[in-house]
């Protein structure tokens, strides 16, 4: 095993009708289906849609970091 | 009807004693009283007051976007 | 008493297994143990750790502002 | 007449199926219907929708500056 | 009366032949003619015109915050 | 079908000898060859090469957003 | 004595009823009461309170740099 | 000839009544009259004047890079 | 005469023992000795030296814009 | 062959116990194992871990650009 | 022991006649003399003095993060 | 001699096959050939070319500051 690692970051957008926290969780759950070794996230932007004068969806743009297998 | 729209963004600050999500909702509800066609929001800044060593109010600065009537 | 005040800002990172709001509260509570006159906070960055494909910890970087005693 | 003026800036989003230049013009034209003394614009953001693998709409976020009447 | 308020921010540009401080004051004075409950300002940008090799006008771009009546 | 979606953003650079609009279109066309559900783009940076004292190529850095299949 | 120094920066907010320059001076004077070797400052943000349609207080956020004793 | 080069960047503002692309070209053409080895440009800011409710001039702020002769 | 102009911006740092306004003026005066057609300035950064617990010099970083002769 | 190319940028984090330069090289080497036509990199962020009062690892966040095959 | 920690970040400037890496190390070493539990650093700015046409000192501005004892 | 100075900043790009430090030195050395009184530099951007899966050249964009003769 190497004494140094290389990580990759991908940018994803999670959404939720309920809360900002939930939008983050939805994005992390989706990423973890196809990516191994997900280790951290960074919130880049928070926004949302408005429907009938209320928040319809929270949308959170995240950078998600994972270790490259074998590095 | 035109095949293109023009939108306007206004900057508002919502506050809440309970949560960040709630501060956003309070701002959106207030905006929707006087503005039609509110479609989206973008969080610009999150801050708050501290009272007696605890969060007193969450304050969220938002840009709120709406379609200009007739455009 | 002076007619003007001087404030100081310190940068802290709060964390929580539960929510962003909770991470902010944990940081404010910790600051208030050692600092008097804490008056406001500003969120600088929101991030977190991922464990087993879910959010393990939310981490919120805050600037916390307090009035300098006697100013 | 005063020897100094005060200006206001509003943030608008113009769109066009044709080009970035056109999206700017659509926003300026729309603003000029309801605002007098429009003097300048600043592009804040350029984005767009994709339809069928092609640019569907260009969207340009502008700050539009105008002199406040009587200032 | 509500236990939370909603604020709005507008962006204005004040100018003065004399000083930066004066340009800020000119903008605040003008805003207060048409807006109630103005509570704070934030300097966004400082610039100016040059005439005959000297500063002709200072121009200060401000965000001006006010509480929405009834919120 | 879920009531929330997850999107991904990738960063690409399109180029064109003709115009900025064209450089954007070239990038979107190329992305759509290998990515499904491309929905929007955001311009991050505009630059170019100079050849013989004229613009040789316009280069536009874009973030391109698409919905993750099945989310 | 070492051939290299280490400096520290702290973030403070000075205020004044009179001017921006004065708000900076008030912050520097306050810092110098408790910190030795203050060498420079950087303005981070300029803002203020409005009272009765006029500037009530100028508030200037500064980073203040000083050499760490013995470094 | 050295195995490394040194480049310089200058900041210019091109303008045009016709288009953003044209404003860029006008700036590059003007620079190339007095500067040798111009190799690239980066758009820093896009703005313009409004005349009679329409775009009067597009103004594009560019950084223009060139190799220092002999480096 | 052309119907479009090209401008150049240079970055300078003015200083003054008295005030921020004065530091700006010193920079503009110095620029005007060697540059024709100076038209505007933009403040990029404000900072200063501290001497004996007081502001020793205000230093203001400016971009200074001028029209290129003959353009 | 086309007269224009499309490039993609990915964000990676290289680390090294030795130096910043080395952390960059480790990231580039790792990327080149799975990506063809890597042409350039841009440093986005430099940080690191501290162990026993010394730098344990340098971590450099890079954007790595490569030409899309066939474009 | 708590299941969440609170961290603090301080801003320091390290310098060195030799290299950027060395300037970082000098800052970390100095911080570790007076602060326990230093865990990470983030480079904020890199600059330096020039003497006799060569780099005299590299100066690196860092944020240094440490866990608050007992949190 | 005046009690205040005026400085100018120019933006240059140094490159090196060896290291970031070396790229900075190459830029400073080149600047000092044609500019007197060079006093400091600020790193604006670090990037590079990749050749055969390795760093080919480090490229560092610097602002270089010098005192204007006679100011």
PDB file of N, CA, C and O in Angstrom, chain J residues 15-70:
ATOM      1  N   UNK J  15      -1.621  13.831  -2.765  1.00  0.00           N
ATOM      2  CA  UNK J  15      -0.989  14.075  -1.465  1.00  0.00           C
ATOM      3  C   UNK J  15       0.443  13.564  -1.483  1.00  0.00           C
ATOM      4  O   UNK J  15       0.819  12.732  -2.307  1.00  0.00           O
ATOM      5  N   UNK J  16       1.241  14.097  -0.573  1.00  0.00           N
ATOM      6  CA  UNK J  16       2.649  13.680  -0.475  1.00  0.00           C
ATOM      7  C   UNK J  16       3.185  14.042   0.907  1.00  0.00           C
ATOM      8  O   UNK J  16       2.830  15.076   1.470  1.00  0.00           O
ATOM      9  N   UNK J  17       4.067  13.202   1.421  1.00  0.00           N
ATOM     10  CA  UNK J  17       4.748  13.523   2.688  1.00  0.00           C
ATOM     11  C   UNK J  17       5.884  14.516   2.469  1.00  0.00           C
ATOM     12  O   UNK J  17       6.378  15.114   3.418  1.00  0.00           O
ATOM     13  N   UNK J  18       6.292  14.727   1.197  1.00  0.00           N
ATOM     14  CA  UNK J  18       7.522  15.479   0.934  1.00  0.00           C
ATOM     15  C   UNK J  18       7.341  16.949   0.589  1.00  0.00           C
ATOM     16  O   UNK J  18       7.997  17.817   1.145  1.00  0.00           O
ATOM     17  N   UNK J  19       6.457  17.244  -0.373  1.00  0.00           N
ATOM     18  CA  UNK J  19       6.399  18.622  -0.862  1.00  0.00           C
ATOM     19  C   UNK J  19       5.115  18.847  -1.656  1.00  0.00           C
ATOM     20  O   UNK J  19       4.448  17.888  -2.055  1.00  0.00           O
ATOM     21  N   UNK J  20       4.796  20.114  -1.890  1.00  0.00           N
ATOM     22  CA  UNK J  20       3.660  20.479  -2.722  1.00  0.00           C
ATOM     23  C   UNK J  20       3.873  19.978  -4.153  1.00  0.00           C
ATOM     24  O   UNK J  20       2.976  19.392  -4.759  1.00  0.00           O
ATOM     25  N   UNK J  21       5.068  20.211  -4.687  1.00  0.00           N
ATOM     26  CA  UNK J  21       5.375  19.762  -6.057  1.00  0.00           C
ATOM     27  C   UNK J  21       5.124  18.262  -6.204  1.00  0.00           C
ATOM     28  O   UNK J  21       4.576  17.796  -7.211  1.00  0.00           O
ATOM     29  N   UNK J  22       5.526  17.515  -5.199  1.00  0.00           N
ATOM     30  CA  UNK J  22       5.386  16.065  -5.217  1.00  0.00           C
ATOM     31  C   UNK J  22       3.907  15.645  -5.169  1.00  0.00           C
ATOM     32  O   UNK J  22       3.519  14.666  -5.825  1.00  0.00           O
ATOM     33  N   UNK J  23       3.115  16.356  -4.397  1.00  0.00           N
ATOM     34  CA  UNK J  23       1.681  16.038  -4.313  1.00  0.00           C
ATOM     35  C   UNK J  23       1.015  16.237  -5.675  1.00  0.00           C
ATOM     36  O   UNK J  23       0.150  15.453  -6.080  1.00  0.00           O
ATOM     37  N   UNK J  24       1.436  17.298  -6.376  1.00  0.00           N
ATOM     38  CA  UNK J  24       0.918  17.543  -7.731  1.00  0.00           C
ATOM     39  C   UNK J  24       1.313  16.384  -8.649  1.00  0.00           C
ATOM     40  O   UNK J  24       0.481  15.821  -9.369  1.00  0.00           O
ATOM     41  N   UNK J  25       2.588  16.001  -8.607  1.00  0.00           N
ATOM     42  CA  UNK J  25       3.050  14.901  -9.455  1.00  0.00           C
ATOM     43  C   UNK J  25       2.331  13.590  -9.175  1.00  0.00           C
ATOM     44  O   UNK J  25       2.008  12.849 -10.096  1.00  0.00           O
ATOM     45  N   UNK J  26       2.083  13.313  -7.910  1.00  0.00           N
ATOM     46  CA  UNK J  26       1.361  12.072  -7.588  1.00  0.00           C
ATOM     47  C   UNK J  26      -0.041  12.073  -8.178  1.00  0.00           C
ATOM     48  O   UNK J  26      -0.516  11.036  -8.669  1.00  0.00           O
ATOM     49  N   UNK J  27      -0.695  13.218  -8.145  1.00  0.00           N
ATOM     50  CA  UNK J  27      -2.043  13.289  -8.729  1.00  0.00           C
ATOM     51  C   UNK J  27      -2.003  13.107 -10.241  1.00  0.00           C
ATOM     52  O   UNK J  27      -2.820  12.390 -10.821  1.00  0.00           O
ATOM     53  N   UNK J  28      -1.051  13.764 -10.875  1.00  0.00           N
ATOM     54  CA  UNK J  28      -0.947  13.685 -12.347  1.00  0.00           C
ATOM     55  C   UNK J  28      -0.622  12.251 -12.781  1.00  0.00           C
ATOM     56  O   UNK J  28      -1.217  11.726 -13.734  1.00  0.00           O
ATOM     57  N   UNK J  29       0.292  11.620 -12.070  1.00  0.00           N
ATOM     58  CA  UNK J  29       0.666  10.242 -12.398  1.00  0.00           C
ATOM     59  C   UNK J  29      -0.538   9.312 -12.276  1.00  0.00           C
ATOM     60  O   UNK J  29      -0.782   8.471 -13.145  1.00  0.00           O
ATOM     61  N   UNK J  30      -1.300   9.475 -11.187  1.00  0.00           N
ATOM     62  CA  UNK J  30      -2.479   8.629 -10.974  1.00  0.00           C
ATOM     63  C   UNK J  30      -3.522   8.844 -12.072  1.00  0.00           C
ATOM     64  O   UNK J  30      -4.094   7.890 -12.597  1.00  0.00           O
ATOM     65  N   UNK J  31      -3.776  10.113 -12.415  1.00  0.00           N
ATOM     66  CA  UNK J  31      -4.747  10.421 -13.476  1.00  0.00           C
ATOM     67  C   UNK J  31      -4.351   9.796 -14.800  1.00  0.00           C
ATOM     68  O   UNK J  31      -5.203   9.323 -15.555  1.00  0.00           O
ATOM     69  N   UNK J  32      -3.053   9.846 -15.095  1.00  0.00           N
ATOM     70  CA  UNK J  32      -2.585   9.398 -16.400  1.00  0.00           C
ATOM     71  C   UNK J  32      -2.712   7.886 -16.563  1.00  0.00           C
ATOM     72  O   UNK J  32      -2.631   7.375 -17.684  1.00  0.00           O
ATOM     73  N   UNK J  33      -2.900   7.168 -15.449  1.00  0.00           N
ATOM     74  CA  UNK J  33      -3.112   5.712 -15.554  1.00  0.00           C
ATOM     75  C   UNK J  33      -4.434   5.403 -16.249  1.00  0.00           C
ATOM     76  O   UNK J  33      -4.542   4.428 -16.984  1.00  0.00           O
ATOM     77  N   UNK J  34      -5.464   6.230 -16.003  1.00  0.00           N
ATOM     78  CA  UNK J  34      -6.790   5.896 -16.533  1.00  0.00           C
ATOM     79  C   UNK J  34      -7.316   6.902 -17.561  1.00  0.00           C
ATOM     80  O   UNK J  34      -8.322   6.645 -18.216  1.00  0.00           O
ATOM     81  N   UNK J  35      -6.623   8.028 -17.721  1.00  0.00           N
ATOM     82  CA  UNK J  35      -7.115   9.051 -18.651  1.00  0.00           C
ATOM     83  C   UNK J  35      -6.062   9.296 -19.730  1.00  0.00           C
ATOM     84  O   UNK J  35      -4.879   9.479 -19.428  1.00  0.00           O
ATOM     85  N   UNK J  36      -6.505   9.342 -20.981  1.00  0.00           N
ATOM     86  CA  UNK J  36      -5.596   9.661 -22.091  1.00  0.00           C
ATOM     87  C   UNK J  36      -5.580  11.167 -22.350  1.00  0.00           C
ATOM     88  O   UNK J  36      -6.531  11.863 -22.008  1.00  0.00           O
ATOM     89  N   UNK J  37      -4.555  11.638 -22.986  1.00  0.00           N
ATOM     90  CA  UNK J  37      -4.488  13.010 -23.496  1.00  0.00           C
ATOM     91  C   UNK J  37      -4.539  14.077 -22.407  1.00  0.00           C
ATOM     92  O   UNK J  37      -5.052  15.173 -22.633  1.00  0.00           O
ATOM     93  N   UNK J  38      -4.014  13.754 -21.207  1.00  0.00           N
ATOM     94  CA  UNK J  38      -3.970  14.781 -20.159  1.00  0.00           C
ATOM     95  C   UNK J  38      -3.054  15.908 -20.632  1.00  0.00           C
ATOM     96  O   UNK J  38      -1.914  15.647 -21.040  1.00  0.00           O
ATOM     97  N   UNK J  39      -3.542  17.134 -20.612  1.00  0.00           N
ATOM     98  CA  UNK J  39      -2.760  18.236 -21.186  1.00  0.00           C
ATOM     99  C   UNK J  39      -2.347  19.315 -20.194  1.00  0.00           C
ATOM    100  O   UNK J  39      -1.321  19.950 -20.358  1.00  0.00           O
ATOM    101  N   UNK J  40      -3.178  19.583 -19.178  1.00  0.00           N
ATOM    102  CA  UNK J  40      -2.798  20.646 -18.239  1.00  0.00           C
ATOM    103  C   UNK J  40      -3.451  20.444 -16.879  1.00  0.00           C
ATOM    104  O   UNK J  40      -4.348  19.626 -16.722  1.00  0.00           O
ATOM    105  N   UNK J  41      -2.982  21.185 -15.876  1.00  0.00           N
ATOM    106  CA  UNK J  41      -3.601  21.167 -14.546  1.00  0.00           C
ATOM    107  C   UNK J  41      -3.661  22.596 -14.011  1.00  0.00           C
ATOM    108  O   UNK J  41      -2.906  23.461 -14.443  1.00  0.00           O
ATOM    109  N   UNK J  42      -4.592  22.801 -13.089  1.00  0.00           N
ATOM    110  CA  UNK J  42      -4.745  24.083 -12.395  1.00  0.00           C
ATOM    111  C   UNK J  42      -4.868  23.788 -10.899  1.00  0.00           C
ATOM    112  O   UNK J  42      -5.693  22.977 -10.499  1.00  0.00           O
ATOM    113  N   UNK J  43      -4.048  24.441 -10.075  1.00  0.00           N
ATOM    114  CA  UNK J  43      -4.132  24.235  -8.625  1.00  0.00           C
ATOM    115  C   UNK J  43      -5.324  25.016  -8.076  1.00  0.00           C
ATOM    116  O   UNK J  43      -5.441  26.223  -8.302  1.00  0.00           O
ATOM    117  N   UNK J  44      -6.218  24.315  -7.383  1.00  0.00           N
ATOM    118  CA  UNK J  44      -7.425  24.934  -6.848  1.00  0.00           C
ATOM    119  C   UNK J  44      -7.263  25.273  -5.364  1.00  0.00           C
ATOM    120  O   UNK J  44      -7.775  26.281  -4.883  1.00  0.00           O
ATOM    121  N   UNK J  45      -6.524  24.434  -4.660  1.00  0.00           N
ATOM    122  CA  UNK J  45      -6.438  24.591  -3.211  1.00  0.00           C
ATOM    123  C   UNK J  45      -5.216  23.829  -2.710  1.00  0.00           C
ATOM    124  O   UNK J  45      -4.914  22.755  -3.215  1.00  0.00           O
ATOM    125  N   UNK J  46      -4.510  24.394  -1.723  1.00  0.00           N
ATOM    126  CA  UNK J  46      -3.378  23.692  -1.112  1.00  0.00           C
ATOM    127  C   UNK J  46      -3.629  23.607   0.388  1.00  0.00           C
ATOM    128  O   UNK J  46      -3.944  24.612   1.018  1.00  0.00           O
ATOM    129  N   UNK J  47      -3.513  22.423   0.937  1.00  0.00           N
ATOM    130  CA  UNK J  47      -3.756  22.223   2.363  1.00  0.00           C
ATOM    131  C   UNK J  47      -2.938  21.041   2.853  1.00  0.00           C
ATOM    132  O   UNK J  47      -2.124  20.506   2.109  1.00  0.00           O
ATOM    133  N   UNK J  48      -3.143  20.595   4.095  1.00  0.00           N
ATOM    134  CA  UNK J  48      -2.399  19.440   4.563  1.00  0.00           C
ATOM    135  C   UNK J  48      -2.747  19.029   5.976  1.00  0.00           C
ATOM    136  O   UNK J  48      -3.473  19.736   6.682  1.00  0.00           O
ATOM    137  N   UNK J  49      -2.267  17.851   6.358  1.00  0.00           N
ATOM    138  CA  UNK J  49      -2.421  17.357   7.730  1.00  0.00           C
ATOM    139  C   UNK J  49      -1.176  17.676   8.533  1.00  0.00           C
ATOM    140  O   UNK J  49      -0.080  17.707   8.000  1.00  0.00           O
ATOM    141  N   UNK J  50      -1.388  17.895   9.834  1.00  0.00           N
ATOM    142  CA  UNK J  50      -0.267  18.119  10.737  1.00  0.00           C
ATOM    143  C   UNK J  50      -0.175  16.916  11.669  1.00  0.00           C
ATOM    144  O   UNK J  50      -1.182  16.445  12.187  1.00  0.00           O
ATOM    145  N   UNK J  51       1.047  16.385  11.815  1.00  0.00           N
ATOM    146  CA  UNK J  51       1.282  15.266  12.747  1.00  0.00           C
ATOM    147  C   UNK J  51       2.460  15.613  13.645  1.00  0.00           C
ATOM    148  O   UNK J  51       3.527  15.979  13.148  1.00  0.00           O
ATOM    149  N   UNK J  52       2.270  15.506  14.937  1.00  0.00           N
ATOM    150  CA  UNK J  52       3.353  15.780  15.892  1.00  0.00           C
ATOM    151  C   UNK J  52       3.991  17.156  15.657  1.00  0.00           C
ATOM    152  O   UNK J  52       5.227  17.284  15.673  1.00  0.00           O
ATOM    153  N   UNK J  53       3.169  18.146  15.390  1.00  0.00           N
ATOM    154  CA  UNK J  53       3.679  19.506  15.263  1.00  0.00           C
ATOM    155  C   UNK J  53       4.439  19.786  13.982  1.00  0.00           C
ATOM    156  O   UNK J  53       5.144  20.787  13.875  1.00  0.00           O
ATOM    157  N   UNK J  54       4.315  18.865  12.996  1.00  0.00           N
ATOM    158  CA  UNK J  54       4.977  19.077  11.692  1.00  0.00           C
ATOM    159  C   UNK J  54       3.993  18.734  10.567  1.00  0.00           C
ATOM    160  O   UNK J  54       3.003  18.042  10.798  1.00  0.00           O
ATOM    161  N   UNK J  55       4.304  19.186   9.353  1.00  0.00           N
ATOM    162  CA  UNK J  55       3.475  18.817   8.217  1.00  0.00           C
ATOM    163  C   UNK J  55       3.569  17.304   8.010  1.00  0.00           C
ATOM    164  O   UNK J  55       4.667  16.774   7.809  1.00  0.00           O
ATOM    165  N   UNK J  56       2.414  16.624   8.076  1.00  0.00           N
ATOM    166  CA  UNK J  56       2.395  15.180   7.837  1.00  0.00           C
ATOM    167  C   UNK J  56       2.201  14.861   6.365  1.00  0.00           C
ATOM    168  O   UNK J  56       2.932  14.052   5.791  1.00  0.00           O
ATOM    169  N   UNK J  57       1.232  15.499   5.753  1.00  0.00           N
ATOM    170  CA  UNK J  57       0.963  15.362   4.321  1.00  0.00           C
ATOM    171  C   UNK J  57       0.606  16.720   3.721  1.00  0.00           C
ATOM    172  O   UNK J  57      -0.177  17.440   4.324  1.00  0.00           O
ATOM    173  N   UNK J  58       1.151  17.008   2.587  1.00  0.00           N
ATOM    174  CA  UNK J  58       0.657  18.109   1.754  1.00  0.00           C
ATOM    175  C   UNK J  58      -0.468  17.547   0.906  1.00  0.00           C
ATOM    176  O   UNK J  58      -0.351  16.414   0.391  1.00  0.00           O
ATOM    177  N   UNK J  59      -1.551  18.295   0.755  1.00  0.00           N
ATOM    178  CA  UNK J  59      -2.668  17.868  -0.098  1.00  0.00           C
ATOM    179  C   UNK J  59      -2.967  18.991  -1.080  1.00  0.00           C
ATOM    180  O   UNK J  59      -3.201  20.127  -0.666  1.00  0.00           O
ATOM    181  N   UNK J  60      -2.953  18.676  -2.365  1.00  0.00           N
ATOM    182  CA  UNK J  60      -3.189  19.701  -3.373  1.00  0.00           C
ATOM    183  C   UNK J  60      -4.390  19.306  -4.225  1.00  0.00           C
ATOM    184  O   UNK J  60      -4.420  18.220  -4.811  1.00  0.00           O
ATOM    185  N   UNK J  61      -5.397  20.193  -4.239  1.00  0.00           N
ATOM    186  CA  UNK J  61      -6.574  19.958  -5.067  1.00  0.00           C
ATOM    187  C   UNK J  61      -6.304  20.546  -6.453  1.00  0.00           C
ATOM    188  O   UNK J  61      -5.945  21.724  -6.570  1.00  0.00           O
ATOM    189  N   UNK J  62      -6.460  19.727  -7.475  1.00  0.00           N
ATOM    190  CA  UNK J  62      -6.145  20.130  -8.851  1.00  0.00           C
ATOM    191  C   UNK J  62      -7.365  19.956  -9.751  1.00  0.00           C
ATOM    192  O   UNK J  62      -8.138  19.022  -9.550  1.00  0.00           O
ATOM    193  N   UNK J  63      -7.488  20.802 -10.745  1.00  0.00           N
ATOM    194  CA  UNK J  63      -8.315  20.465 -11.893  1.00  0.00           C
ATOM    195  C   UNK J  63      -7.368  19.985 -12.986  1.00  0.00           C
ATOM    196  O   UNK J  63      -6.359  20.645 -13.266  1.00  0.00           O
ATOM    197  N   UNK J  64      -7.694  18.823 -13.556  1.00  0.00           N
ATOM    198  CA  UNK J  64      -6.835  18.221 -14.571  1.00  0.00           C
ATOM    199  C   UNK J  64      -7.619  18.206 -15.878  1.00  0.00           C
ATOM    200  O   UNK J  64      -8.744  17.698 -15.929  1.00  0.00           O
ATOM    201  N   UNK J  65      -7.025  18.783 -16.935  1.00  0.00           N
ATOM    202  CA  UNK J  65      -7.720  18.912 -18.214  1.00  0.00           C
ATOM    203  C   UNK J  65      -7.196  17.936 -19.255  1.00  0.00           C
ATOM    204  O   UNK J  65      -5.995  17.760 -19.384  1.00  0.00           O
ATOM    205  N   UNK J  66      -8.112  17.324 -19.989  1.00  0.00           N
ATOM    206  CA  UNK J  66      -7.677  16.402 -21.054  1.00  0.00           C
ATOM    207  C   UNK J  66      -8.612  16.544 -22.254  1.00  0.00           C
ATOM    208  O   UNK J  66      -9.781  16.910 -22.122  1.00  0.00           O
ATOM    209  N   UNK J  67      -8.086  16.276 -23.422  1.00  0.00           N
ATOM    210  CA  UNK J  67      -8.863  16.335 -24.662  1.00  0.00           C
ATOM    211  C   UNK J  67      -9.740  15.094 -24.794  1.00  0.00           C
ATOM    212  O   UNK J  67      -9.283  13.974 -24.547  1.00  0.00           O
ATOM    213  N   UNK J  68     -10.995  15.300 -25.158  1.00  0.00           N
ATOM    214  CA  UNK J  68     -11.888  14.166 -25.364  1.00  0.00           C
ATOM    215  C   UNK J  68     -11.534  13.495 -26.682  1.00  0.00           C
ATOM    216  O   UNK J  68     -11.513  14.146 -27.740  1.00  0.00           O
ATOM    217  N   UNK J  69     -11.227  12.230 -26.570  1.00  0.00           N
ATOM    218  CA  UNK J  69     -10.821  11.397 -27.715  1.00  0.00           C
ATOM    219  C   UNK J  69     -11.793  11.585 -28.885  1.00  0.00           C
ATOM    220  O   UNK J  69     -13.014  11.466 -28.707  1.00  0.00           O
ATOM    221  N   UNK J  70     -11.287  11.874 -30.052  1.00  0.00           N
ATOM    222  CA  UNK J  70     -12.143  11.948 -31.242  1.00  0.00           C
ATOM    223  C   UNK J  70     -12.752  13.314 -31.472  1.00  0.00           C
ATOM    224  O   UNK J  70     -13.313  13.577 -32.526  1.00  0.00           O
TER     225      UNK J  70
END
